[in-house]
Structure formats: structure tokens, C-alpha cells
């Protein structure tokens, strides 16, 4: 519509705006027809693109059917997949094996003591008793162990002692040591209980907790002895000494204890500084890595320092290439990245850092209580032969077979190696399904209400595809020369034994027949789909589909481009017609404006003449 202000029929009284609109509607009929033609071409273009998409998808399904591994692949089947899984290469010989898993390979794993604590009393050792004494808990001096009766004995008139091994405390600001003892009150039996502390550098002198003399009652009494300790307490040792004249050659020690330590200030987070500093090394196999920490490092930051990966060829800082470190329940856990005995972890601890963390003893040897998981090799048997490997994934025992050991077995399991027919069946079924989808879609688009109704090119495509999927393959001999000989047909077999043909050209797949053919001669089945002469079903179908969908010169992309060119030309025609219609509307407005102006002038002259006549009549009457 032309721009500007326009007043309709001021002189004529006509609805000139409505007249112009109706005239322009008549003028726009050719434009409307052009837009309708463009819309129809766009519908056709979209329909062709949908066909292009489905044909491209069908071509993608052919990829696996070109691979020999699809038809000649082997599979490994375990009778107990919770204990063993396996895969087989295509060149693996078929066979059956008896496999027993005696031991799984595992990585060495160690953990520090709990390094986060509150101000509540912490149990430092298990309750010590004569009966449960072992050298991992304490050492003896001048006492003999009666293992038959579970007693520690002391000769009359002599002095003997029990000294606990170093107990990690890591209380930077000291705390209260409490020792609860349960002793038999023997006459003339004198018990002295002592402790000493380690501040990270030196051990203190022995300090007395209590000096108790038996009252002769012979009954057991409990005593609690305490000491408030200041300063940095990293470790504590406790010693019980017994002496006296008992009147008998030997007496049982009979002094049991439980020790606790209540820190003066808590360490409440894995991210708080531990106040430890120094260096240590971690070794796995022939690889050694260096770690250095300072007094501001926390449990979490120590784990991060260990997990750092050193530069290639360097031994530090960090050991992330040979171990992993984590913090679990406030304990530093270090795990070897190498399973098996060759992956065992060892430490060097010259500054006592790991000793203070409760990982190693004073000589750098891992403490027994710090070991969470030993480094072990996998041990298993195959057909009675005992085999050891450092990993649970084994590739060098049965040629072409990868074994994945998952659990120890109580009895032998069966491992069968055979042809993997399912892979080929799945690939062929995927092709058949997509082919049927394409044929269904083409039938819909070419049908009575389809967007490409009666299109001869589309009809030719449908016929060509059907021929390619059902033709005999040339150059083949033997039982399998055609698609239907391996289970592909153009309809399902009904009771009469005849085939029911699908008008859209769809096909069916008899998977049982296909499986039987694959088991009988997988190479011959493969030749039906692809062969060196390129006469197979897939060979020809792939070539034909390429001619249809190839970018640039493919039939369908060319058709889409042709339709796009037509629509672009129509757009140009529409633009030119819009310009002409705008000019025509402006012309009509000018013409109607001129008419209104002429009518207005005539009306003005008529009014003037009427006035003159009326004035003349009045004069004559006088």
C-alpha cells in the first residue's frame, strides 16, 4: 500500500479505499499464484531431502557389511561371567577350555593412621593382655612367654618389663595420657608404669605414670594413671616394669592395660596443617619419586603433592605416574598403579615424615597395620596348567583371546571360543530394517496423497532398490549365490508355502536361515554381500546409493538444487511484481484523488452559481 495520508470520497461520497483494495486484489492474483507455485516447489524439495536423509542412513548401514570381521569374527563365551569374561580375535581357533581362578592380581595399598581427631580420648592400642601379646604390640625384657597358658612370667627376685612399640599421636599441642591397668594384687609385687614421648626429633626421658605395689589380696584391681603432657607429641611409648620377692620361682606378669590420649587441641579437618616437614621417596619397581612437604601441608595437600606427575625423565616432584593418593576417613591412602608383585610400594623416610603419619617404622619399613592390600599376582589355571600374571587382563595365554579375571572361583568354569554369527545377523538386520523404512517412505511420498505423487524418478528409485536387493549375485558358486539363499526374501512364507509380496518392495529376513548359513560357510555368505569382483549386494547397492546422494553431482542433491533455483527465480518474479503492484496502487490513488479534486471544483462552482441565481431572484422581487 502507498504511504501518506489519504481521505476517501470526501467529494464523491464513494468508498474509494474499498474500490482500490478490490482492484488491487484482482491485480495480485498472478502474485498469489506465484507464491503457491513456490510453496509447492518447497514441499517437493523438502520431500526429496527427507528421501536423501533416509537413503544416506541406509548407506551408513552398509559399512559393517563390507568388513570381513563382521562375518568371520569369533566370540568367547564364559560359563560364569561374574568371574571371567573374554574376547576373541577373528583369527582365533575355535575350542573349549577349563579355567580356574585361584587368586586375582591386586595393587599394593597402604594407609596412614587417622590424622583427624577431636578432643575426645583416642584409643592408642588394643587392650594389652598377657594372652594376646605379640611382638607387633610390645617388646619383652627378662620375661618369658608361656604360650600354652597365655602368660608372661617373671622369675622371683628379678626385674622384667614390657615396652609398647611407638604409638603415633601427632598432637602438636600435647594433651592428656591416660593408662588404665588391671593388675593382680600379689604380695611384694611392685608395678612401675612409665611413658616417654617423641617430638619429631628426639625421645624424652622415661617419665613415671604410677608406682603400684600389690596389697597381697590376690584379687584383680583396676587403676587409672594420668599425665598431662605439653609440647609437640608425635609418638608415645609405654612401659610396665615388675619386680619383687615373690617366694616362688616364677609368677605370671598379669598386668593388662588400655591407653588413651586426649589432645589438648583438635585437628578437625583434612585441610588443616599437620606441622610436618621433610622429604621422602616412593618406589614402585625400578621407579623412584621424590616428595617434599612443609609444616603448612595438610593431609589433603600431601595427597595432592603425591599425585603430581613429574616431567618426563624426572624423579620429582610428585609420584602421580606410579601411585595414586587419596584421603579416606581422614587417612592418607597410597595405591600402586601397577598390579601384581612387581607393583609393590616401598618408601625411604630419612626425615621421619611417613613414620609420623603412621605408615612406616623408624627404619622406613611399612608397618603391618598400615597395609590395606598386599601386592599380589593373578594365579589361575587353563586346562590344568597353573599360570601367573601380574594383571587381571591377560592377552598372552590363549592365542587371540583376551581374558578378564573378575573373581576367584570354587570350581572350574568353561570358556568356549566359536563363531560370532550374531554380529553379522545384527548388521544385516539393521540394513534390512533401514531398507524397509526407505521403501515405506517412498511409497508414502509417491502415493495418492504424497508430496511427490506420480514422480517417475522416485518410482525408478524404488524399482532399482528392489532389484538390487533381490538379484542373483554373479560370479558365485556353491549353495549361497542369492539373497534368498541366506534368508532374505520379498515376503513371508505363509501356510501354502508361497511368498506374499509387499507392494512397497519391502523384504523380510529369516534370521534362523541366515544363522545356519553363517555357521556352515561364513565366507560364502560374506561373498553374497561383498566380494573382490564387487558384484555383491552391498557392493552394488553402495555404488547406486552414492550416485543418488553424493554431494554436488548426486541425483537427489541436483534435484534439490534445481528446485531451489526455480524458487529463487520465483522470488525474483515476486519482487518485481510487488514493485509493479506498488506503482499501480499509487497510480490508482492519484487517479481517484484527481477525480475527487475535479468533483470538489465542480461542486464549488455549482454552489457559487446557485448563490448568484438566488441573489438575482431576490433583487427582482423588490
Coordinates of C-alpha atoms in Angstrom, one line a residue:
X1 CA 0.0 0.0 0.0
X2 CA 1.3 3.5 -0.9
X3 CA 2.4 5.7 2.0
X4 CA 1.0 9.0 3.1
X5 CA -2.4 10.2 4.4
X6 CA -5.4 9.6 2.1
X7 CA -9.0 10.6 2.8
X8 CA -11.6 8.5 0.9
X9 CA -14.6 10.0 -1.0
X10 CA -14.7 13.5 0.5
X11 CA -16.2 15.0 -2.7
X12 CA -17.8 12.0 -4.4
X13 CA -19.1 10.1 -1.3
X14 CA -17.7 6.9 -2.8
X15 CA -15.7 4.4 -0.7
X16 CA -12.7 4.8 -2.9
X17 CA -10.5 2.9 -0.4
X18 CA -12.6 -0.2 -0.8
X19 CA -12.6 0.2 -4.5
X20 CA -8.8 0.5 -4.7
X21 CA -8.5 -2.6 -2.4
X22 CA -10.7 -4.7 -4.6
X23 CA -8.9 -3.5 -7.7
X24 CA -5.5 -4.4 -6.2
X25 CA -6.8 -7.9 -5.1
X26 CA -7.5 -8.5 -8.8
X27 CA -4.1 -7.2 -9.7
X28 CA -2.5 -9.6 -7.1
X29 CA -4.0 -12.8 -8.4
X30 CA -0.8 -13.6 -10.5
X31 CA 1.3 -12.9 -7.5
X32 CA -0.7 -15.3 -5.3
X33 CA -0.3 -18.0 -8.0
X34 CA 3.5 -17.4 -8.0
X35 CA 3.6 -17.9 -4.2
X36 CA 1.5 -21.0 -4.4
X37 CA 3.9 -22.4 -7.0
X38 CA 6.9 -21.6 -4.8
X39 CA 5.2 -23.3 -1.8
X40 CA 4.6 -26.4 -3.9
X41 CA 8.2 -26.5 -5.1
X42 CA 9.4 -26.1 -1.4
X43 CA 7.2 -29.1 -0.4
X44 CA 8.8 -31.1 -3.1
X45 CA 12.3 -30.0 -2.2
X46 CA 11.7 -31.0 1.5
X47 CA 10.3 -34.3 0.4
X48 CA 13.4 -35.0 -1.7
X49 CA 15.6 -34.0 1.3
X50 CA 13.8 -36.4 3.5
X51 CA 14.4 -39.2 1.0
X52 CA 18.1 -38.1 0.8
X53 CA 18.4 -38.4 4.6
X54 CA 16.9 -41.9 4.6
X55 CA 19.0 -43.2 1.7
X56 CA 22.1 -41.8 3.4
X57 CA 21.2 -43.7 6.6
X58 CA 20.7 -46.8 4.5
X59 CA 24.2 -46.3 3.0
X60 CA 25.7 -45.9 6.5
X61 CA 24.2 -49.4 7.5
X62 CA 26.4 -50.9 4.7
X63 CA 29.7 -50.1 6.3
X64 CA 29.9 -53.1 8.7
X65 CA 28.8 -55.4 5.9
X66 CA 32.0 -54.6 4.0
X67 CA 34.2 -55.8 6.8
X68 CA 35.4 -59.4 6.9
X69 CA 35.4 -59.2 10.7
X70 CA 31.6 -58.9 10.6
X71 CA 31.2 -62.3 9.0
X72 CA 34.3 -64.2 10.2
X73 CA 34.5 -62.8 13.8
X74 CA 34.9 -65.1 16.8
X75 CA 33.4 -64.8 20.2
X76 CA 34.4 -66.1 23.7
X77 CA 31.6 -67.3 26.0
X78 CA 32.2 -67.8 29.7
X79 CA 30.0 -70.1 31.8
X80 CA 30.4 -67.6 34.7
X81 CA 30.6 -64.0 33.6
X82 CA 30.8 -62.8 37.2
X83 CA 34.3 -64.5 37.4
X84 CA 35.6 -64.4 33.8
X85 CA 34.8 -62.5 30.6
X86 CA 36.8 -62.8 27.4
X87 CA 37.0 -61.6 23.8
X88 CA 38.4 -63.4 20.8
X89 CA 40.1 -62.0 17.7
X90 CA 38.8 -63.1 14.2
X91 CA 41.9 -65.4 13.7
X92 CA 41.3 -67.3 17.0
X93 CA 40.8 -71.1 16.6
X94 CA 37.6 -72.5 17.9
X95 CA 37.8 -74.6 21.1
X96 CA 36.8 -75.1 24.7
X97 CA 38.9 -74.6 27.9
X98 CA 38.5 -75.2 31.6
X99 CA 39.6 -72.2 33.6
X100 CA 40.0 -71.9 37.4
X101 CA 40.9 -68.6 39.1
X102 CA 42.9 -69.1 42.2
X103 CA 43.9 -65.5 43.0
X104 CA 43.3 -62.1 41.4
X105 CA 46.1 -59.7 40.8
X106 CA 45.8 -56.7 43.1
X107 CA 47.7 -53.4 43.6
X108 CA 49.6 -52.7 46.8
X109 CA 47.7 -50.3 49.0
X110 CA 48.8 -48.7 52.3
X111 CA 47.2 -46.2 54.6
X112 CA 48.3 -43.9 57.4
X113 CA 46.7 -43.7 60.8
X114 CA 43.6 -41.5 61.3
X115 CA 45.1 -38.0 61.4
X116 CA 41.9 -36.0 62.2
X117 CA 40.7 -36.1 65.7
X118 CA 38.7 -34.1 68.2
X119 CA 39.4 -33.5 71.9
X120 CA 37.8 -36.8 72.9
X121 CA 40.1 -39.5 74.2
X122 CA 41.5 -41.8 71.5
X123 CA 42.4 -45.4 72.0
X124 CA 46.1 -45.7 71.3
X125 CA 46.5 -49.5 71.3
X126 CA 44.2 -52.5 71.6
X127 CA 43.8 -53.6 75.2
X128 CA 47.1 -55.3 76.1
X129 CA 46.9 -58.6 77.8
X130 CA 49.4 -61.3 78.5
X131 CA 47.4 -63.8 76.4
X132 CA 47.4 -61.6 73.3
X133 CA 51.0 -60.4 73.4
X134 CA 52.8 -60.3 70.1
X135 CA 56.0 -58.6 69.1
X136 CA 54.0 -56.2 66.9
X137 CA 52.5 -54.7 70.0
X138 CA 55.3 -54.6 72.5
X139 CA 58.8 -56.0 73.4
X140 CA 59.8 -58.0 76.4
X141 CA 62.7 -57.7 78.8
X142 CA 63.6 -60.5 81.1
X143 CA 60.2 -62.1 80.8
X144 CA 59.4 -65.4 79.3
X145 CA 56.2 -66.2 77.3
X146 CA 54.1 -69.2 78.3
X147 CA 52.2 -69.6 75.0
X148 CA 50.4 -72.8 76.2
X149 CA 48.8 -70.9 79.1
X150 CA 48.8 -67.4 77.6
X151 CA 51.1 -66.0 80.3
X152 CA 54.2 -63.8 80.6
X153 CA 56.3 -64.9 83.5
X154 CA 59.0 -63.3 85.7
X155 CA 61.5 -65.1 88.0
X156 CA 61.3 -64.2 91.7
X157 CA 63.8 -61.5 92.7
X158 CA 64.3 -60.4 89.2
X159 CA 63.0 -57.3 87.3
X160 CA 61.2 -57.6 84.0
X161 CA 59.4 -55.2 81.7
X162 CA 57.0 -54.8 78.8
X163 CA 57.5 -51.8 76.4
X164 CA 54.9 -50.9 73.8
X165 CA 56.0 -50.1 70.3
X166 CA 55.9 -46.5 69.3
X167 CA 52.3 -45.3 69.2
X168 CA 51.5 -42.4 66.8
X169 CA 49.7 -39.4 68.4
X170 CA 50.5 -36.3 66.3
X171 CA 49.2 -33.9 68.9
X172 CA 51.1 -30.7 68.1
X173 CA 50.0 -29.1 71.4
X174 CA 50.2 -32.0 73.7
X175 CA 47.3 -33.5 75.8
X176 CA 46.5 -36.0 78.5
X177 CA 47.7 -39.6 78.5
X178 CA 45.6 -42.0 80.5
X179 CA 46.6 -45.6 81.3
X180 CA 44.0 -47.9 82.8
X181 CA 45.7 -51.0 84.3
X182 CA 44.1 -54.2 85.6
X183 CA 46.7 -55.9 87.9
X184 CA 46.6 -58.8 90.3
X185 CA 47.4 -57.7 93.8
X186 CA 50.2 -60.0 94.7
X187 CA 52.2 -59.6 97.9
X188 CA 55.6 -57.8 97.4
X189 CA 54.8 -57.4 93.6
X190 CA 55.8 -53.9 92.6
X191 CA 54.5 -52.4 89.3
X192 CA 56.0 -49.3 87.8
X193 CA 54.3 -47.7 84.8
X194 CA 56.2 -45.2 82.7
X195 CA 55.9 -43.3 79.4
X196 CA 58.1 -41.3 77.1
X197 CA 57.3 -39.0 74.1
X198 CA 58.8 -38.2 70.7
X199 CA 58.6 -34.6 69.4
X200 CA 59.6 -35.5 65.8
X201 CA 63.3 -35.1 66.6
X202 CA 64.2 -36.8 69.9
X203 CA 62.7 -39.1 72.5
X204 CA 62.2 -37.7 76.0
X205 CA 63.4 -39.4 79.2
X206 CA 61.1 -42.0 80.8
X207 CA 58.5 -40.4 83.0
X208 CA 56.6 -42.2 85.8
X209 CA 52.9 -42.5 85.5
X210 CA 52.5 -44.5 88.7
X211 CA 54.2 -46.9 91.1
X212 CA 51.8 -49.5 92.4
X213 CA 52.6 -52.3 95.0
X214 CA 50.4 -55.3 95.3
X215 CA 48.4 -55.4 98.6
X216 CA 48.6 -59.2 98.8
X217 CA 44.9 -59.7 98.4
X218 CA 45.4 -61.7 95.2
X219 CA 42.4 -60.1 93.5
X220 CA 42.4 -58.0 90.3
X221 CA 42.0 -54.3 90.8
X222 CA 41.8 -51.5 88.2
X223 CA 43.9 -48.4 88.4
X224 CA 43.8 -45.3 86.2
X225 CA 47.0 -43.3 85.9
X226 CA 47.2 -40.0 84.0
X227 CA 49.8 -37.5 82.9
X228 CA 49.3 -34.0 81.3
X229 CA 51.9 -33.7 78.5
X230 CA 52.8 -30.4 76.9
X231 CA 54.6 -29.6 73.6
X232 CA 54.6 -31.4 70.4
X233 CA 53.8 -35.1 71.0
X234 CA 54.2 -37.1 67.8
X235 CA 54.6 -40.5 69.4
X236 CA 54.3 -42.2 72.8
X237 CA 55.8 -45.4 74.3
X238 CA 54.5 -47.0 77.4
X239 CA 56.5 -49.4 79.7
X240 CA 55.3 -51.6 82.6
X241 CA 58.1 -52.9 85.0
X242 CA 57.5 -55.7 87.6
X243 CA 59.9 -56.7 90.4
X244 CA 59.8 -58.2 93.8
X245 CA 60.5 -61.2 96.0
X246 CA 57.5 -63.5 95.4
X247 CA 58.7 -66.5 97.3
X248 CA 58.1 -68.6 94.2
X249 CA 60.5 -69.3 91.4
X250 CA 58.3 -67.5 88.8
X251 CA 55.0 -65.6 88.7
X252 CA 52.7 -64.5 85.9
X253 CA 53.0 -60.9 84.9
X254 CA 49.2 -60.5 84.9
X255 CA 49.2 -56.7 84.2
X256 CA 46.8 -55.7 81.4
X257 CA 46.4 -52.1 80.2
X258 CA 44.5 -49.8 77.9
X259 CA 46.0 -46.5 76.9
X260 CA 44.2 -43.4 75.6
X261 CA 45.3 -39.9 74.6
X262 CA 43.2 -36.8 74.8
X263 CA 44.6 -34.0 72.6
X264 CA 44.7 -30.5 74.0
X265 CA 43.6 -29.0 70.7
X266 CA 41.8 -30.9 68.0
X267 CA 42.7 -31.4 64.3
X268 CA 39.2 -31.2 62.8
X269 CA 39.8 -31.2 59.0
X270 CA 41.8 -32.9 56.3
X271 CA 42.8 -29.4 55.1
X272 CA 44.4 -28.2 58.4
X273 CA 48.2 -28.0 58.6
X274 CA 49.8 -31.0 60.3
X275 CA 53.1 -29.3 61.2
X276 CA 55.2 -31.9 59.4
X277 CA 58.1 -31.1 57.2
X278 CA 60.8 -33.1 55.2
X279 CA 61.2 -35.3 52.2
X280 CA 60.5 -39.0 51.4
X281 CA 60.7 -41.2 48.4
X282 CA 58.2 -43.6 46.9
X283 CA 59.4 -46.6 44.8
X284 CA 57.4 -48.9 42.6
X285 CA 59.5 -51.5 40.7
X286 CA 62.6 -49.6 39.3
X287 CA 60.9 -46.2 39.5
X288 CA 61.6 -43.8 42.5
X289 CA 59.9 -40.5 43.0
X290 CA 60.7 -37.7 45.5
X291 CA 58.2 -35.8 47.6
X292 CA 58.8 -32.8 49.9
X293 CA 56.3 -31.3 52.3
X294 CA 56.4 -28.4 54.7
X295 CA 54.8 -27.6 58.1
X296 CA 51.8 -25.9 56.4
X297 CA 50.8 -29.0 54.5
X298 CA 47.6 -30.8 55.4
X299 CA 46.6 -34.4 54.8
X300 CA 44.8 -33.3 51.6
X301 CA 47.7 -31.2 50.2
X302 CA 50.1 -34.1 50.9
X303 CA 47.9 -36.3 48.7
X304 CA 48.0 -33.6 46.0
X305 CA 51.8 -33.4 46.2
X306 CA 52.0 -37.2 45.7
X307 CA 49.5 -37.2 42.8
X308 CA 51.5 -34.6 40.9
X309 CA 53.1 -36.1 37.8
X310 CA 56.8 -35.2 37.3
X311 CA 58.1 -34.1 34.0
X312 CA 59.3 -36.8 31.6
X313 CA 62.6 -38.2 32.7
X314 CA 62.4 -36.5 36.1
X315 CA 62.1 -38.2 39.5
X316 CA 60.0 -35.4 41.1
X317 CA 58.3 -33.5 42.4
X318 CA 55.3 -35.9 42.6
X319 CA 54.7 -39.6 42.1
X320 CA 51.4 -39.5 40.2
X321 CA 52.8 -41.6 37.4
X322 CA 53.4 -44.6 39.7
X323 CA 50.9 -44.3 42.5
X324 CA 47.6 -42.6 43.4
X325 CA 47.0 -40.9 46.7
X326 CA 43.6 -40.1 48.3
X327 CA 42.2 -39.3 51.7
X328 CA 39.7 -41.8 53.0
X329 CA 38.2 -41.4 56.5
X330 CA 40.9 -39.0 57.5
X331 CA 43.7 -41.4 56.4
X332 CA 46.2 -41.0 53.7
X333 CA 45.8 -43.9 51.3
X334 CA 48.5 -44.6 48.7
X335 CA 47.8 -47.2 45.9
X336 CA 50.3 -48.5 43.3
X337 CA 49.3 -48.0 39.7
X338 CA 50.9 -51.4 38.9
X339 CA 49.1 -54.6 39.9
X340 CA 51.0 -57.7 40.9
X341 CA 54.1 -58.3 43.0
X342 CA 56.1 -56.1 40.7
X343 CA 54.0 -53.2 41.7
X344 CA 54.8 -53.3 45.4
X345 CA 55.4 -50.0 47.1
X346 CA 58.4 -49.2 49.2
X347 CA 59.5 -46.0 51.0
X348 CA 62.6 -44.1 52.0
X349 CA 61.8 -41.8 55.0
X350 CA 65.0 -40.0 56.1
X351 CA 63.1 -37.2 57.8
X352 CA 60.6 -39.4 59.5
X353 CA 57.6 -37.8 57.8
X354 CA 55.9 -41.1 56.9
X355 CA 56.8 -42.5 60.3
X356 CA 54.9 -39.7 61.9
X357 CA 52.0 -40.4 59.6
X358 CA 51.9 -44.0 60.9
X359 CA 52.9 -45.5 57.5
X360 CA 56.4 -46.8 58.3
X361 CA 58.5 -47.7 61.3
X362 CA 61.7 -45.9 62.2
X363 CA 63.7 -47.8 59.6
X364 CA 61.2 -46.9 56.8
X365 CA 59.6 -50.4 56.6
X366 CA 55.8 -50.3 56.1
X367 CA 54.0 -51.1 59.3
X368 CA 51.9 -54.3 59.1
X369 CA 48.8 -52.3 60.3
X370 CA 49.3 -49.8 57.5
X371 CA 48.9 -52.5 54.8
X372 CA 45.3 -52.5 53.4
X373 CA 46.0 -54.7 50.4
X374 CA 49.1 -56.7 49.6
X375 CA 50.6 -56.7 46.1
X376 CA 49.6 -60.0 44.5
X377 CA 49.9 -61.6 41.1
X378 CA 47.0 -63.3 39.4
X379 CA 47.1 -67.1 39.7
X380 CA 44.9 -69.2 37.5
X381 CA 44.8 -72.5 35.6
X382 CA 43.8 -73.2 32.0
X383 CA 43.2 -76.9 31.3
X384 CA 45.2 -77.8 34.4
X385 CA 48.2 -75.6 33.7
X386 CA 49.0 -73.1 36.5
X387 CA 49.7 -69.7 35.2
X388 CA 50.8 -66.5 37.0
X389 CA 50.5 -63.0 35.6
X390 CA 50.8 -59.5 37.2
X391 CA 47.5 -58.3 35.8
X392 CA 43.9 -59.5 35.6
X393 CA 43.7 -58.7 31.9
X394 CA 45.7 -61.4 30.1
X395 CA 46.4 -61.5 26.4
X396 CA 49.2 -64.0 26.0
X397 CA 47.8 -67.3 27.3
X398 CA 45.3 -68.4 24.6
X399 CA 46.3 -67.1 21.2
X400 CA 43.9 -64.3 20.0
X401 CA 41.9 -64.4 23.3
X402 CA 41.9 -61.6 26.0
X403 CA 40.9 -62.9 29.4
X404 CA 39.4 -60.6 32.1
X405 CA 39.7 -62.2 35.5
X406 CA 37.0 -60.9 37.8
X407 CA 36.6 -63.2 40.8
X408 CA 38.1 -66.3 42.4
X409 CA 36.3 -69.5 41.5
X410 CA 35.5 -72.5 43.7
X411 CA 35.3 -74.8 40.7
X412 CA 36.5 -74.7 37.1
X413 CA 34.4 -72.7 34.6
X414 CA 34.0 -73.3 30.9
X415 CA 35.3 -70.9 28.2
X416 CA 34.1 -71.6 24.7
X417 CA 35.6 -70.0 21.6
X418 CA 33.3 -70.1 18.5
X419 CA 32.0 -68.1 15.5
X420 CA 30.3 -64.8 16.3
X421 CA 27.3 -65.1 14.0
X422 CA 25.2 -62.6 15.9
X423 CA 27.4 -59.7 14.8
X424 CA 26.6 -60.4 11.1
X425 CA 22.9 -61.1 11.9
X426 CA 22.6 -57.7 13.6
X427 CA 24.4 -55.9 10.8
X428 CA 22.2 -57.5 8.1
X429 CA 19.0 -56.9 10.2
X430 CA 19.9 -53.2 10.5
X431 CA 20.3 -52.9 6.8
X432 CA 17.0 -54.7 6.1
X433 CA 15.2 -52.6 8.6
X434 CA 16.5 -49.3 7.1
X435 CA 15.8 -50.6 3.6
X436 CA 12.2 -51.3 4.5
X437 CA 11.9 -47.9 6.1
X438 CA 13.1 -46.3 2.9
X439 CA 10.7 -48.2 0.8
X440 CA 7.8 -47.4 3.1
X441 CA 8.7 -43.7 2.9
X442 CA 9.0 -43.7 -0.9
X443 CA 5.6 -45.4 -1.2
X444 CA 4.0 -42.8 1.0
X445 CA 5.6 -39.8 -0.8
X446 CA 4.7 -41.3 -4.2
X447 CA 1.2 -42.3 -3.2
X448 CA -2.1 -40.6 -4.0
X449 CA -1.7 -38.1 -1.2
X450 CA 2.0 -37.9 -1.3
X451 CA 4.1 -34.8 -1.9
X452 CA 5.8 -36.5 -4.9
X453 CA 2.7 -38.2 -6.3
X454 CA 3.4 -39.8 -9.7
X455 CA 7.1 -38.6 -9.9
X456 CA 8.7 -41.0 -12.4
X457 CA 12.2 -40.5 -10.9
X458 CA 11.0 -41.7 -7.5
X459 CA 9.3 -44.7 -9.0
X460 CA 12.5 -45.6 -10.8
X461 CA 14.5 -45.4 -7.5
X462 CA 12.0 -47.7 -5.8
X463 CA 12.3 -50.3 -8.6
X464 CA 16.1 -50.0 -8.7
X465 CA 16.4 -50.6 -5.0
X466 CA 14.2 -53.6 -5.1
X467 CA 16.1 -55.1 -8.0
X468 CA 19.5 -54.6 -6.2
X469 CA 18.2 -56.3 -3.0
X470 CA 16.8 -59.4 -4.8
X471 CA 19.1 -60.0 -7.8
X472 CA 21.3 -63.1 -8.1
X473 CA 25.0 -62.3 -7.3
X474 CA 27.1 -63.1 -10.4
X475 CA 30.4 -65.0 -10.2
X476 CA 29.5 -67.1 -7.1
X477 CA 29.3 -70.9 -6.9
X478 CA 28.0 -73.2 -4.2
X479 CA 24.9 -73.2 -2.1
X480 CA 24.9 -69.4 -1.4
X481 CA 24.6 -67.3 -4.6
X482 CA 21.4 -65.2 -3.9
X483 CA 20.0 -63.1 -1.1
X484 CA 17.1 -65.6 -0.7
X485 CA 19.6 -68.5 -0.3
X486 CA 20.7 -66.9 3.0
X487 CA 17.3 -65.8 4.3
X488 CA 16.5 -62.5 2.5
X489 CA 13.2 -62.6 0.6
X490 CA 10.5 -60.3 -0.7
X491 CA 7.7 -61.7 1.6
X492 CA 6.9 -64.0 4.4
X493 CA 6.1 -67.7 3.8
X494 CA 2.5 -68.5 4.5
X495 CA 0.7 -71.8 5.0
X496 CA 0.6 -72.6 1.3
X497 CA 4.3 -72.3 1.1
X498 CA 4.2 -69.4 -1.3
X499 CA 5.6 -65.9 -0.8
X500 CA 3.5 -62.9 0.0
X501 CA 4.9 -59.9 -1.9
X502 CA 4.9 -56.5 -0.4
X503 CA 3.6 -53.9 -2.9
X504 CA 6.0 -51.3 -1.5
X505 CA 9.0 -53.6 -2.2
X506 CA 9.9 -54.4 1.4
X507 CA 11.8 -57.5 2.2
X508 CA 12.0 -59.9 5.2
X509 CA 14.9 -61.6 6.9
X510 CA 14.8 -65.2 8.2
X511 CA 17.4 -65.0 10.9
X512 CA 17.4 -68.7 11.6
X513 CA 18.2 -69.4 8.0
X514 CA 20.9 -66.7 8.0
X515 CA 22.5 -68.0 11.2
X516 CA 22.6 -71.6 9.7
X517 CA 24.3 -70.3 6.6
X518 CA 26.9 -68.3 8.6
X519 CA 27.7 -71.4 10.7
X520 CA 28.0 -73.5 7.6
X521 CA 30.2 -71.1 5.5
X522 CA 30.6 -67.6 6.7
X523 CA 33.0 -66.7 3.8
X524 CA 30.4 -67.7 1.2
X525 CA 27.7 -65.7 3.0
X526 CA 30.0 -62.7 3.0
X527 CA 30.6 -63.0 -0.8
X528 CA 26.8 -62.5 -1.3
X529 CA 27.2 -59.1 0.2
X530 CA 30.7 -58.1 -0.8
X531 CA 33.5 -59.8 -2.8
X532 CA 36.6 -59.0 -4.7
X533 CA 34.7 -58.7 -8.0
X534 CA 32.4 -56.0 -6.5
X535 CA 29.3 -57.9 -7.6
X536 CA 27.9 -58.4 -4.1
X537 CA 24.6 -57.0 -2.9
X538 CA 26.3 -54.4 -0.7
X539 CA 28.9 -53.5 -3.4
X540 CA 26.2 -52.6 -6.0
X541 CA 23.8 -51.1 -3.5
X542 CA 26.5 -48.8 -2.1
X543 CA 27.6 -47.7 -5.6
X544 CA 24.0 -47.0 -6.6
X545 CA 23.3 -45.0 -3.4
X546 CA 26.4 -43.0 -3.9
X547 CA 25.1 -41.9 -7.3
X548 CA 21.9 -40.8 -5.6
X549 CA 23.2 -38.9 -2.6
X550 CA 26.8 -37.8 -3.4
X551 CA 27.2 -34.1 -2.7
X552 CA 27.4 -31.9 -5.7
X553 CA 26.6 -34.3 -8.6
X554 CA 24.3 -36.8 -6.9
X555 CA 20.8 -37.1 -8.4
X556 CA 19.0 -36.1 -5.3
X557 CA 21.2 -33.1 -4.4
X558 CA 21.0 -32.0 -8.0
X559 CA 17.2 -32.2 -7.9
X560 CA 17.1 -30.2 -4.7
X561 CA 19.4 -27.6 -6.2
X562 CA 17.2 -27.4 -9.3
X563 CA 14.1 -26.9 -7.2
X564 CA 15.9 -24.2 -5.2
X565 CA 16.9 -22.4 -8.4
X566 CA 13.3 -22.4 -9.5
X567 CA 12.2 -21.0 -6.2
X568 CA 14.9 -18.3 -6.3
X569 CA 13.7 -17.3 -9.8
X570 CA 10.1 -17.2 -8.5
X571 CA 11.3 -14.9 -5.6
X572 CA 12.8 -12.6 -8.2
X573 CA 9.5 -12.6 -10.1
X574 CA 7.6 -11.9 -6.9
X575 CA 9.9 -9.0 -6.1
X576 CA 9.4 -7.4 -9.5
X577 CA 5.7 -7.9 -9.4
X578 CA 5.5 -6.4 -5.9
X579 CA 7.2 -3.3 -7.2
X580 CA 4.7 -3.1 -10.1
X581 CA 1.8 -3.5 -7.8
X582 CA 3.1 -0.8 -5.5
X583 CA 3.3 1.6 -8.5
X584 CA -0.1 0.5 -9.7
X585 CA -1.7 1.2 -6.3
X586 CA 0.0 4.6 -6.2
X587 CA -1.4 5.3 -9.7
X588 CA -4.9 4.4 -8.7
X589 CA -4.7 6.7 -5.7
X590 CA -3.5 9.5 -7.8
X591 CA -6.4 9.0 -10.3
X592 CA -9.0 8.8 -7.6
X593 CA -7.5 11.9 -5.9
X594 CA -7.7 13.8 -9.2
X595 CA -11.3 12.7 -9.6
X596 CA -12.2 13.9 -6.1
X597 CA -10.4 17.2 -6.7
X598 CA -12.4 17.7 -10.0
X599 CA -15.7 16.9 -8.3
X600 CA -14.8 19.3 -5.5
X601 CA -14.2 22.1 -8.0
X602 CA -17.4 21.4 -9.8
X603 CA -19.3 21.4 -6.5
X604 CA -17.7 24.7 -5.6
X605 CA -18.7 26.3 -8.9
X606 CA -22.2 24.9 -8.6
X607 CA -22.5 26.3 -5.2
X608 CA -21.3 29.7 -6.4
X609 CA -23.8 29.7 -9.3
X610 CA -26.6 28.7 -7.1
X611 CA -25.8 31.6 -4.8
X612 CA -25.8 34.1 -7.7
X613 CA -29.2 32.8 -9.0
X614 CA -30.7 33.1 -5.5
X615 CA -29.4 36.7 -5.2
X616 CA -30.8 37.7 -8.6
X617 CA -34.3 36.3 -7.7
X618 CA -34.4 38.3 -4.5
X619 CA -33.5 41.6 -6.4
X620 CA -36.3 41.1 -9.0
X621 CA -38.9 40.7 -6.2
X622 CA -38.0 44.1 -4.9

